[in-house]
Short mmCIF file of C-alpha atoms in Angstrom, two decimals:
data_model
loop_
_atom_site.label_atom_id
_atom_site.label_comp_id
_atom_site.label_asym_id
_atom_site.label_seq_id
_atom_site.Cartn_x
_atom_site.Cartn_y
_atom_site.Cartn_z
CA MET A 1 35.70 -63.40 28.47
CA GLU A 2 35.46 -60.16 30.41
CA LEU A 3 31.91 -58.92 30.87
CA PRO A 4 31.26 -55.38 29.60
CA PRO A 5 30.27 -52.73 32.16
CA PHE A 6 26.57 -52.99 33.01
CA ALA A 7 25.86 -49.31 32.33
CA LEU A 8 22.21 -49.46 33.38
CA ASP A 9 22.88 -51.02 36.78
CA GLU A 10 25.83 -48.69 37.37
CA TRP A 11 23.55 -45.70 36.74
CA LEU A 12 20.81 -47.05 39.03
CA ALA A 13 23.21 -48.01 41.82
CA THR A 14 24.83 -44.57 41.80
CA TYR A 15 21.58 -42.98 42.93
CA ASN A 16 19.37 -45.69 44.45
CA PHE A 17 21.97 -46.65 47.06
CA ALA A 18 23.25 -43.14 47.70
CA THR A 19 22.89 -41.31 51.01
CA PRO A 20 20.40 -39.75 50.97
CA PRO A 21 18.67 -41.83 48.27
CA ILE A 22 16.94 -40.29 45.27
CA ALA A 23 13.56 -38.74 46.05
CA PHE A 24 11.59 -40.04 43.06
CA ASP A 25 12.58 -43.24 41.28
CA LEU A 26 11.37 -43.17 37.67
CA ALA A 27 14.24 -45.31 36.46
CA SER A 28 13.02 -48.53 38.07
CA SER A 29 11.32 -51.11 35.86
CA THR A 30 9.44 -52.81 38.71
CA GLY A 31 6.03 -52.17 40.19
CA PRO A 32 5.36 -50.56 43.60
CA GLY A 33 7.30 -52.35 46.31
CA PHE A 34 6.29 -54.56 49.22
CA THR A 35 7.73 -55.33 52.63
CA VAL A 36 7.88 -58.88 53.98
CA ALA A 37 5.21 -57.90 56.52
CA ALA A 38 2.84 -56.62 53.82
CA LEU A 39 3.43 -59.69 51.66
CA THR A 40 2.78 -62.17 54.45
CA GLN A 41 -0.50 -60.42 55.31
CA LEU A 42 -1.96 -60.90 51.83
CA GLY A 43 -5.07 -63.00 52.20
CA GLY A 44 -5.69 -61.74 55.72
CA ALA A 45 -4.61 -64.73 57.80
CA GLY A 46 -0.88 -64.07 57.78
CA LEU A 47 1.88 -66.41 56.67
CA ASP A 48 4.13 -68.14 59.17
CA ILE A 49 7.60 -68.89 57.81
CA GLY A 50 9.18 -69.67 61.17
CA GLU A 51 9.06 -73.47 60.84
CA ILE A 52 10.51 -73.73 57.32
CA ALA A 53 13.57 -75.96 57.33
CA LEU A 54 16.65 -74.19 55.92
CA ARG A 55 17.70 -76.98 53.59
CA TYR A 56 18.01 -77.36 49.83
CA ALA A 57 14.88 -77.20 47.71
CA PRO A 58 14.46 -79.56 44.72
CA PRO A 59 16.44 -78.17 41.74
CA GLN A 60 13.25 -77.82 39.70
CA GLY A 61 11.49 -76.12 42.63
CA ALA A 62 8.98 -77.36 45.18
CA LEU A 63 5.62 -78.54 43.85
CA ALA A 64 3.71 -75.78 45.68
CA VAL A 65 5.56 -72.93 43.98
CA ARG A 66 5.54 -74.66 40.57
CA THR A 67 1.77 -75.14 40.89
CA ALA A 68 1.34 -71.45 41.69
CA VAL A 69 3.51 -70.44 38.71
CA ALA A 70 1.54 -72.76 36.44
CA ALA A 71 -1.75 -71.18 37.50
CA PHE A 72 -0.28 -67.74 36.74
CA HIS A 73 0.48 -68.78 33.15
CA ASP A 74 -2.42 -71.23 32.64
CA ALA A 75 0.13 -74.02 32.25
CA ASP A 76 0.90 -77.47 33.67
CA PRO A 77 2.96 -77.57 36.91
CA ASP A 78 5.15 -80.27 35.35
CA TRP A 79 6.26 -77.74 32.72
CA VAL A 80 7.77 -75.38 35.32
CA VAL A 81 11.45 -75.20 36.29
CA MET A 82 12.25 -72.63 38.97
CA ALA A 83 15.26 -70.31 38.71
CA THR A 84 16.98 -67.55 40.69
CA GLY A 85 15.22 -64.72 38.90
CA ALA A 86 14.67 -64.46 35.15
CA SER A 87 18.41 -63.77 34.89
CA GLU A 88 19.26 -67.37 35.77
CA ALA A 89 16.46 -68.62 33.54
CA LEU A 90 17.99 -66.66 30.66
CA SER A 91 21.49 -67.95 31.43
CA ILE A 92 20.25 -71.55 31.45
CA MET A 93 18.56 -71.11 28.07
CA LEU A 94 21.64 -69.49 26.52
CA CYS A 95 23.91 -72.16 27.97
CA LEU A 96 21.82 -74.94 26.42
CA VAL A 97 21.92 -73.46 22.90
CA SER A 98 25.60 -72.49 23.02
CA GLN A 99 27.69 -74.13 20.31
CA PRO A 100 30.44 -72.95 17.95
CA GLY A 101 29.13 -70.43 15.42
CA ALA A 102 25.61 -70.26 16.90
CA HIS A 103 23.78 -66.92 16.86
CA VAL A 104 21.07 -65.54 19.14
CA LEU A 105 18.63 -63.04 17.66
CA ILE A 106 17.72 -60.29 20.14
CA PRO A 107 15.58 -57.15 19.99
CA ASP A 108 17.02 -53.66 19.59
CA PRO A 109 16.63 -51.89 21.95
CA ALA A 110 16.74 -54.57 24.64
CA TYR A 111 17.59 -55.32 28.23
CA PRO A 112 21.43 -55.22 28.15
CA ALA A 113 21.92 -58.66 29.71
CA TYR A 114 20.64 -60.46 26.61
CA ALA A 115 23.67 -59.63 24.48
CA ALA A 116 26.24 -59.61 27.28
CA MET A 117 25.29 -63.04 28.64
CA ALA A 118 24.99 -64.60 25.19
CA GLN A 119 28.44 -63.36 24.18
CA THR A 120 29.97 -64.47 27.47
CA LEU A 121 28.68 -67.98 26.80
CA GLY A 122 30.33 -68.00 23.39
CA LEU A 123 27.28 -67.11 21.31
CA LYS A 124 27.21 -64.45 18.64
CA THR A 125 24.36 -61.96 18.68
CA GLN A 126 22.32 -60.37 15.94
CA ALA A 127 19.66 -57.72 16.45
CA TYR A 128 16.24 -57.14 14.97
CA ALA A 129 14.76 -53.65 15.19
CA VAL A 130 11.71 -53.07 17.36
CA GLY A 131 10.03 -50.58 15.02
CA GLY A 132 11.50 -47.78 12.94
CA THR A 133 12.22 -44.06 12.96
CA SER A 134 8.66 -43.00 13.79
CA GLY A 135 8.04 -45.27 16.77
CA PHE A 136 8.17 -48.81 18.11
CA ALA A 137 6.27 -51.96 17.17
CA PHE A 138 6.86 -55.70 16.89
CA SER A 139 6.64 -57.49 13.56
CA ALA A 140 6.93 -61.25 13.12
CA LYS A 141 7.84 -60.61 9.48
CA ALA A 142 10.74 -58.32 10.44
CA ILE A 143 12.03 -60.83 12.99
CA LEU A 144 11.93 -63.68 10.48
CA ALA A 145 13.75 -61.51 7.94
CA ALA A 146 16.67 -61.22 10.39
CA VAL A 147 16.99 -65.00 10.90
CA THR A 148 20.03 -66.68 9.31
CA ALA A 149 21.26 -70.24 8.91
CA ASP A 150 23.29 -69.77 12.13
CA THR A 151 20.38 -68.61 14.32
CA ALA A 152 19.96 -70.98 17.27
CA LEU A 153 17.48 -68.98 19.36
CA VAL A 154 15.19 -65.98 18.96
CA ILE A 155 14.39 -63.85 22.02
CA LEU A 156 11.11 -61.95 22.22
CA ASN A 157 10.36 -59.76 25.24
CA THR A 158 6.67 -58.83 25.44
CA PRO A 159 5.55 -56.52 27.00
CA HIS A 160 8.89 -55.06 25.97
CA ASN A 161 11.56 -53.36 28.05
CA PRO A 162 12.23 -50.49 27.43
CA THR A 163 9.63 -49.54 24.77
CA SER A 164 6.43 -51.07 26.28
CA VAL A 165 5.21 -52.49 22.95
CA VAL A 166 3.38 -55.83 22.87
CA MET A 167 3.26 -58.65 20.33
CA PRO A 168 -0.26 -60.16 20.23
CA ARG A 169 -0.45 -63.85 21.13
CA THR A 170 -1.75 -64.72 17.68
CA GLU A 171 1.36 -63.18 16.11
CA ILE A 172 3.60 -65.00 18.60
CA ASP A 173 1.93 -68.23 17.45
CA THR A 174 2.66 -67.34 13.81
CA LEU A 175 6.28 -66.45 14.58
CA ALA A 176 6.86 -69.63 16.63
CA ALA A 177 5.43 -71.83 13.87
CA ALA A 178 7.61 -70.21 11.21
CA LEU A 179 10.71 -70.64 13.40
CA ALA A 180 9.80 -74.28 14.05
CA GLU A 181 10.04 -74.94 10.31
CA ARG A 182 13.69 -73.88 10.60
CA SER A 183 14.27 -75.81 13.86
CA ILE A 184 14.77 -72.57 15.84
CA ARG A 185 13.28 -72.15 19.31
CA LEU A 186 11.45 -68.98 20.37
CA LEU A 187 12.19 -67.72 23.89
CA VAL A 188 9.45 -65.40 25.16
CA ASP A 189 10.46 -63.22 28.13
CA GLU A 190 7.20 -62.43 29.96
CA VAL A 191 8.43 -60.62 33.07
CA TYR A 192 5.86 -57.83 32.48
CA HIS A 193 2.91 -60.14 31.83
CA PRO A 194 -0.01 -59.62 32.62
CA LEU A 195 0.18 -55.79 32.74
CA TYR A 196 -1.55 -54.51 29.57
CA PHE A 197 -3.28 -51.21 28.82
CA GLY A 198 -5.60 -52.52 26.12
CA ALA A 199 -7.26 -55.90 25.91
CA PRO A 200 -5.76 -58.49 28.28
CA GLN A 201 -3.58 -61.14 26.71
CA ARG A 202 -2.93 -64.77 27.59
CA SER A 203 0.57 -65.96 28.34
CA ALA A 204 2.55 -67.46 25.47
CA ALA A 205 3.07 -70.60 27.59
CA GLY A 206 1.74 -73.63 25.74
CA ILE A 207 2.29 -72.29 22.23
CA ALA A 208 4.17 -74.91 20.22
CA ASN A 209 7.91 -74.18 19.90
CA VAL A 210 7.81 -71.54 22.67
CA VAL A 211 9.67 -71.58 25.97
CA VAL A 212 8.65 -68.86 28.44
CA ILE A 213 10.77 -67.24 31.13
CA SER A 214 9.48 -64.88 33.81
CA ASP A 215 9.91 -63.91 37.45
CA LEU A 216 8.41 -62.09 40.42
CA SER A 217 10.47 -58.92 39.96
CA LYS A 218 8.53 -56.85 37.43
CA ALA A 219 4.75 -57.26 37.18
CA MET A 220 4.62 -58.97 40.58
CA SER A 221 6.70 -56.15 42.13
CA LEU A 222 8.83 -58.48 44.30
CA PRO A 223 12.43 -58.25 43.03
CA GLY A 224 13.84 -58.99 46.46
CA LEU A 225 12.53 -62.56 46.34
CA ARG A 226 14.90 -63.34 43.42
CA THR A 227 12.47 -65.95 42.13
CA GLY A 228 12.05 -66.78 38.46
CA TRP A 229 11.09 -69.71 36.27
CA ILE A 230 11.13 -71.41 32.89
CA ILE A 231 8.03 -72.97 31.32
CA GLU A 232 8.94 -75.79 28.94
CA PRO A 233 6.39 -78.45 27.87
CA ASP A 234 9.01 -80.84 26.45
CA ALA A 235 10.20 -83.27 29.15
CA ARG A 236 13.60 -83.92 27.56
CA ARG A 237 14.46 -80.23 27.26
CA ARG A 238 13.11 -79.61 30.74
CA GLN A 239 15.42 -82.24 32.23
CA ALA A 240 18.39 -80.50 30.59
CA MET A 241 17.28 -77.25 32.25
CA ILE A 242 16.98 -78.91 35.66
CA ASN A 243 20.44 -80.39 35.21
CA ALA A 244 21.84 -76.99 34.25
CA ARG A 245 20.29 -75.40 37.31
CA SER A 246 21.90 -78.04 39.50
CA TYR A 247 25.25 -76.76 38.22
CA PHE A 248 24.34 -73.04 38.27
CA THR A 249 22.80 -72.58 41.73
CA VAL A 250 21.90 -76.11 42.98
CA SER A 251 18.43 -74.97 44.05
CA GLY A 252 16.36 -72.07 45.27
CA SER A 253 15.76 -71.11 48.88
CA PRO A 254 12.81 -72.91 50.51
CA VAL A 255 11.99 -69.69 52.38
CA LEU A 256 11.83 -67.62 49.19
CA GLU A 257 9.88 -70.33 47.35
CA HIS A 258 7.36 -70.37 50.20
CA LEU A 259 6.95 -66.60 50.01
CA ALA A 260 6.77 -66.78 46.21
CA ALA A 261 3.99 -69.37 46.28
CA HIS A 262 2.05 -67.21 48.76
CA ALA A 263 2.45 -64.15 46.54
CA LEU A 264 1.28 -66.00 43.45
CA VAL A 265 -1.74 -67.48 45.20
CA HIS A 266 -2.72 -63.92 46.19
CA ARG A 267 -1.48 -62.36 42.94
CA GLN A 268 -4.70 -60.52 42.15
CA ALA A 269 -4.20 -58.06 45.00
CA ILE A 270 -0.65 -57.37 43.80
CA LEU A 271 -1.69 -57.02 40.15
CA ASP A 272 -4.69 -54.80 40.95
CA ARG A 273 -2.43 -52.42 42.86
CA LEU A 274 0.08 -52.42 40.01
CA GLN A 275 -2.60 -51.70 37.39
CA GLN A 276 -4.01 -48.79 39.40
CA VAL A 277 -0.61 -47.17 40.02
CA ALA A 278 0.53 -47.72 36.43
CA GLU A 279 -2.62 -46.29 34.83
CA THR A 280 -2.73 -43.26 37.14
CA ASN A 281 0.93 -42.43 36.53
CA LEU A 282 0.70 -43.14 32.82
CA ALA A 283 -1.94 -40.44 32.43
CA LEU A 284 0.41 -37.92 34.07
CA LEU A 285 3.28 -39.05 31.85
CA ALA A 286 1.15 -38.70 28.70
CA ALA A 287 0.34 -35.13 29.73
CA LEU A 288 4.06 -34.42 30.13
CA ILE A 289 4.86 -35.68 26.63
CA ASP A 290 1.92 -33.79 25.12
CA GLY A 291 2.95 -30.61 26.93
CA SER A 292 6.65 -30.77 26.06
CA ALA A 293 6.25 -28.26 23.20
CA GLY A 294 7.42 -30.86 20.74
CA GLN A 295 10.68 -31.62 22.54
CA LEU A 296 9.69 -35.21 23.32
CA ALA A 297 8.03 -37.96 21.28
CA TRP A 298 7.08 -41.49 22.27
CA THR A 299 5.25 -44.68 21.51
CA ALA A 300 2.48 -44.81 24.08
CA PRO A 301 2.83 -47.88 26.34
CA GLN A 302 0.81 -50.97 25.45
CA GLY A 303 1.93 -52.99 28.47
CA GLY A 304 4.65 -53.27 31.09
CA THR A 305 6.09 -50.64 33.40
CA THR A 306 8.49 -48.62 31.22
CA CYS A 307 8.47 -46.39 28.16
CA PHE A 308 11.23 -45.07 25.91
CA PRO A 309 10.51 -41.48 24.77
CA TRP A 310 13.10 -39.56 22.79
CA PHE A 311 14.27 -36.02 22.17
CA ARG A 312 13.10 -34.99 18.71
CA ASP A 313 16.24 -32.95 18.08
CA GLY A 314 18.43 -36.05 18.62
CA ARG A 315 20.36 -34.69 21.61
CA ASN A 316 22.09 -37.06 24.01
CA SER A 317 19.73 -37.52 26.97
CA ARG A 318 22.42 -38.19 29.61
CA PRO A 319 22.98 -34.51 30.55
CA PHE A 320 19.23 -34.11 30.99
CA CYS A 321 19.06 -37.28 33.12
CA THR A 322 21.96 -36.00 35.24
CA ALA A 323 20.13 -32.71 35.77
CA ALA A 324 16.94 -34.59 36.65
CA ALA A 325 18.82 -36.65 39.24
CA ALA A 326 20.17 -33.45 40.76
CA ALA A 327 16.54 -32.32 41.02
CA GLY A 328 15.68 -35.55 42.83
CA VAL A 329 14.16 -37.51 39.91
CA LEU A 330 15.91 -40.61 38.59
CA ILE A 331 15.49 -41.46 34.88
CA ALA A 332 17.63 -43.92 32.91
CA PRO A 333 19.56 -42.41 29.97
CA GLY A 334 19.01 -44.09 26.64
CA ASP A 335 22.70 -44.78 26.09
CA CYS A 336 22.31 -47.62 28.61
CA PHE A 337 20.30 -49.31 25.82
CA GLY A 338 22.40 -48.10 22.91
CA HIS A 339 20.00 -45.26 22.01
CA PRO A 340 21.46 -42.00 23.41
CA SER A 341 18.60 -39.66 22.41
CA HIS A 342 16.06 -41.73 24.38
CA LEU A 343 15.15 -41.91 28.05
CA ARG A 344 13.74 -44.91 29.86
CA ILE A 345 11.04 -43.81 32.26
CA GLY A 346 9.49 -46.27 34.70
CA PHE A 347 5.97 -45.25 35.62
CA ALA A 348 4.78 -48.04 37.92
CA HIS A 349 7.27 -48.10 40.80
CA GLN A 350 6.54 -44.69 42.33
CA ALA A 351 3.17 -45.21 44.04
CA LYS A 352 3.27 -41.75 45.62
CA GLY A 353 4.82 -38.50 44.45
CA PHE A 354 4.77 -39.24 40.72
CA ASP A 355 2.91 -35.97 40.10
CA GLU A 356 5.69 -34.01 41.81
CA ALA A 357 8.35 -35.90 39.84
CA ILE A 358 6.54 -34.98 36.59
CA ARG A 359 6.43 -31.31 37.64
CA ARG A 360 10.19 -31.33 38.20
CA ILE A 361 10.83 -32.93 34.80
CA ALA A 362 8.54 -30.38 33.14
CA ALA A 363 10.45 -27.54 34.79
CA LEU A 364 13.74 -28.92 33.43
CA LEU A 365 12.25 -29.19 29.95
#
């Protein structure tokens, strides 16, 4: 099967890798970036990677990095299977549920890879709406209403990309239990955990009938490490995942796993920086929406690094995003997510200059 064009990545690559690059990146869904030097200095003593042997790592990941991941999610290290980013974790999960006629239930809107990868692996996809015409919200009842006899897996992304809504852990528990009665697994994508703007929330890891995937790219702001993981309490299912990874990528890099473990051990410094940047920029973004003279509406972010405002008059946002890029501000058009009147704005990547980017957007409005 031929993969469809990845419209979001094509849009981002057009500007992020241009010469000169875009001035203000509000299309990114990651936190503020790090250099290798800054990462290795976390904790003060410095991290020496010079003596790491450049050999294969265990397919499930080295114990040190799995222990660090487990502490991040309040889980057992034995439950952790490492992956090359959450993208490989997702591919492994989809591969293991693939069978003739099987369906995967995914959110709408959603990260485009969910549907594309599922369909490439021979799965059919069905969507459940994240909210309605007046805004976005998760509902376990609405998700269950979309389940059919052919549903093999339900995907829940919370905090959600692109809308920033959150499903409370208690409701995840209710949803997972109801799906268990139908022998359907719940996959919870937690790449934006633990960035919340209300009460903090525990990871869904450990909830019965839940498998969690996550990575270092989003909340941990380290996409260049290409390090992700699956958390699965069931030993039999976990062994199938390890076997699949042996076929997919053999193993991770011991260098990247070493850096990943170091980052997770010192995660509080990374997460504190992310929270400060996100909250500061979110206040400026809220002022932009409020001052748009009714042109824009949104669901205020509950967690994560992105939001999905929309033009009230229903216009296609791509011309506006093109004009914003010409003014030096990169925003992702909503058609990349199948919702042309929306815009995805990332508010946590740009640690400096966000105020100027907001001024330029306001001038265009």
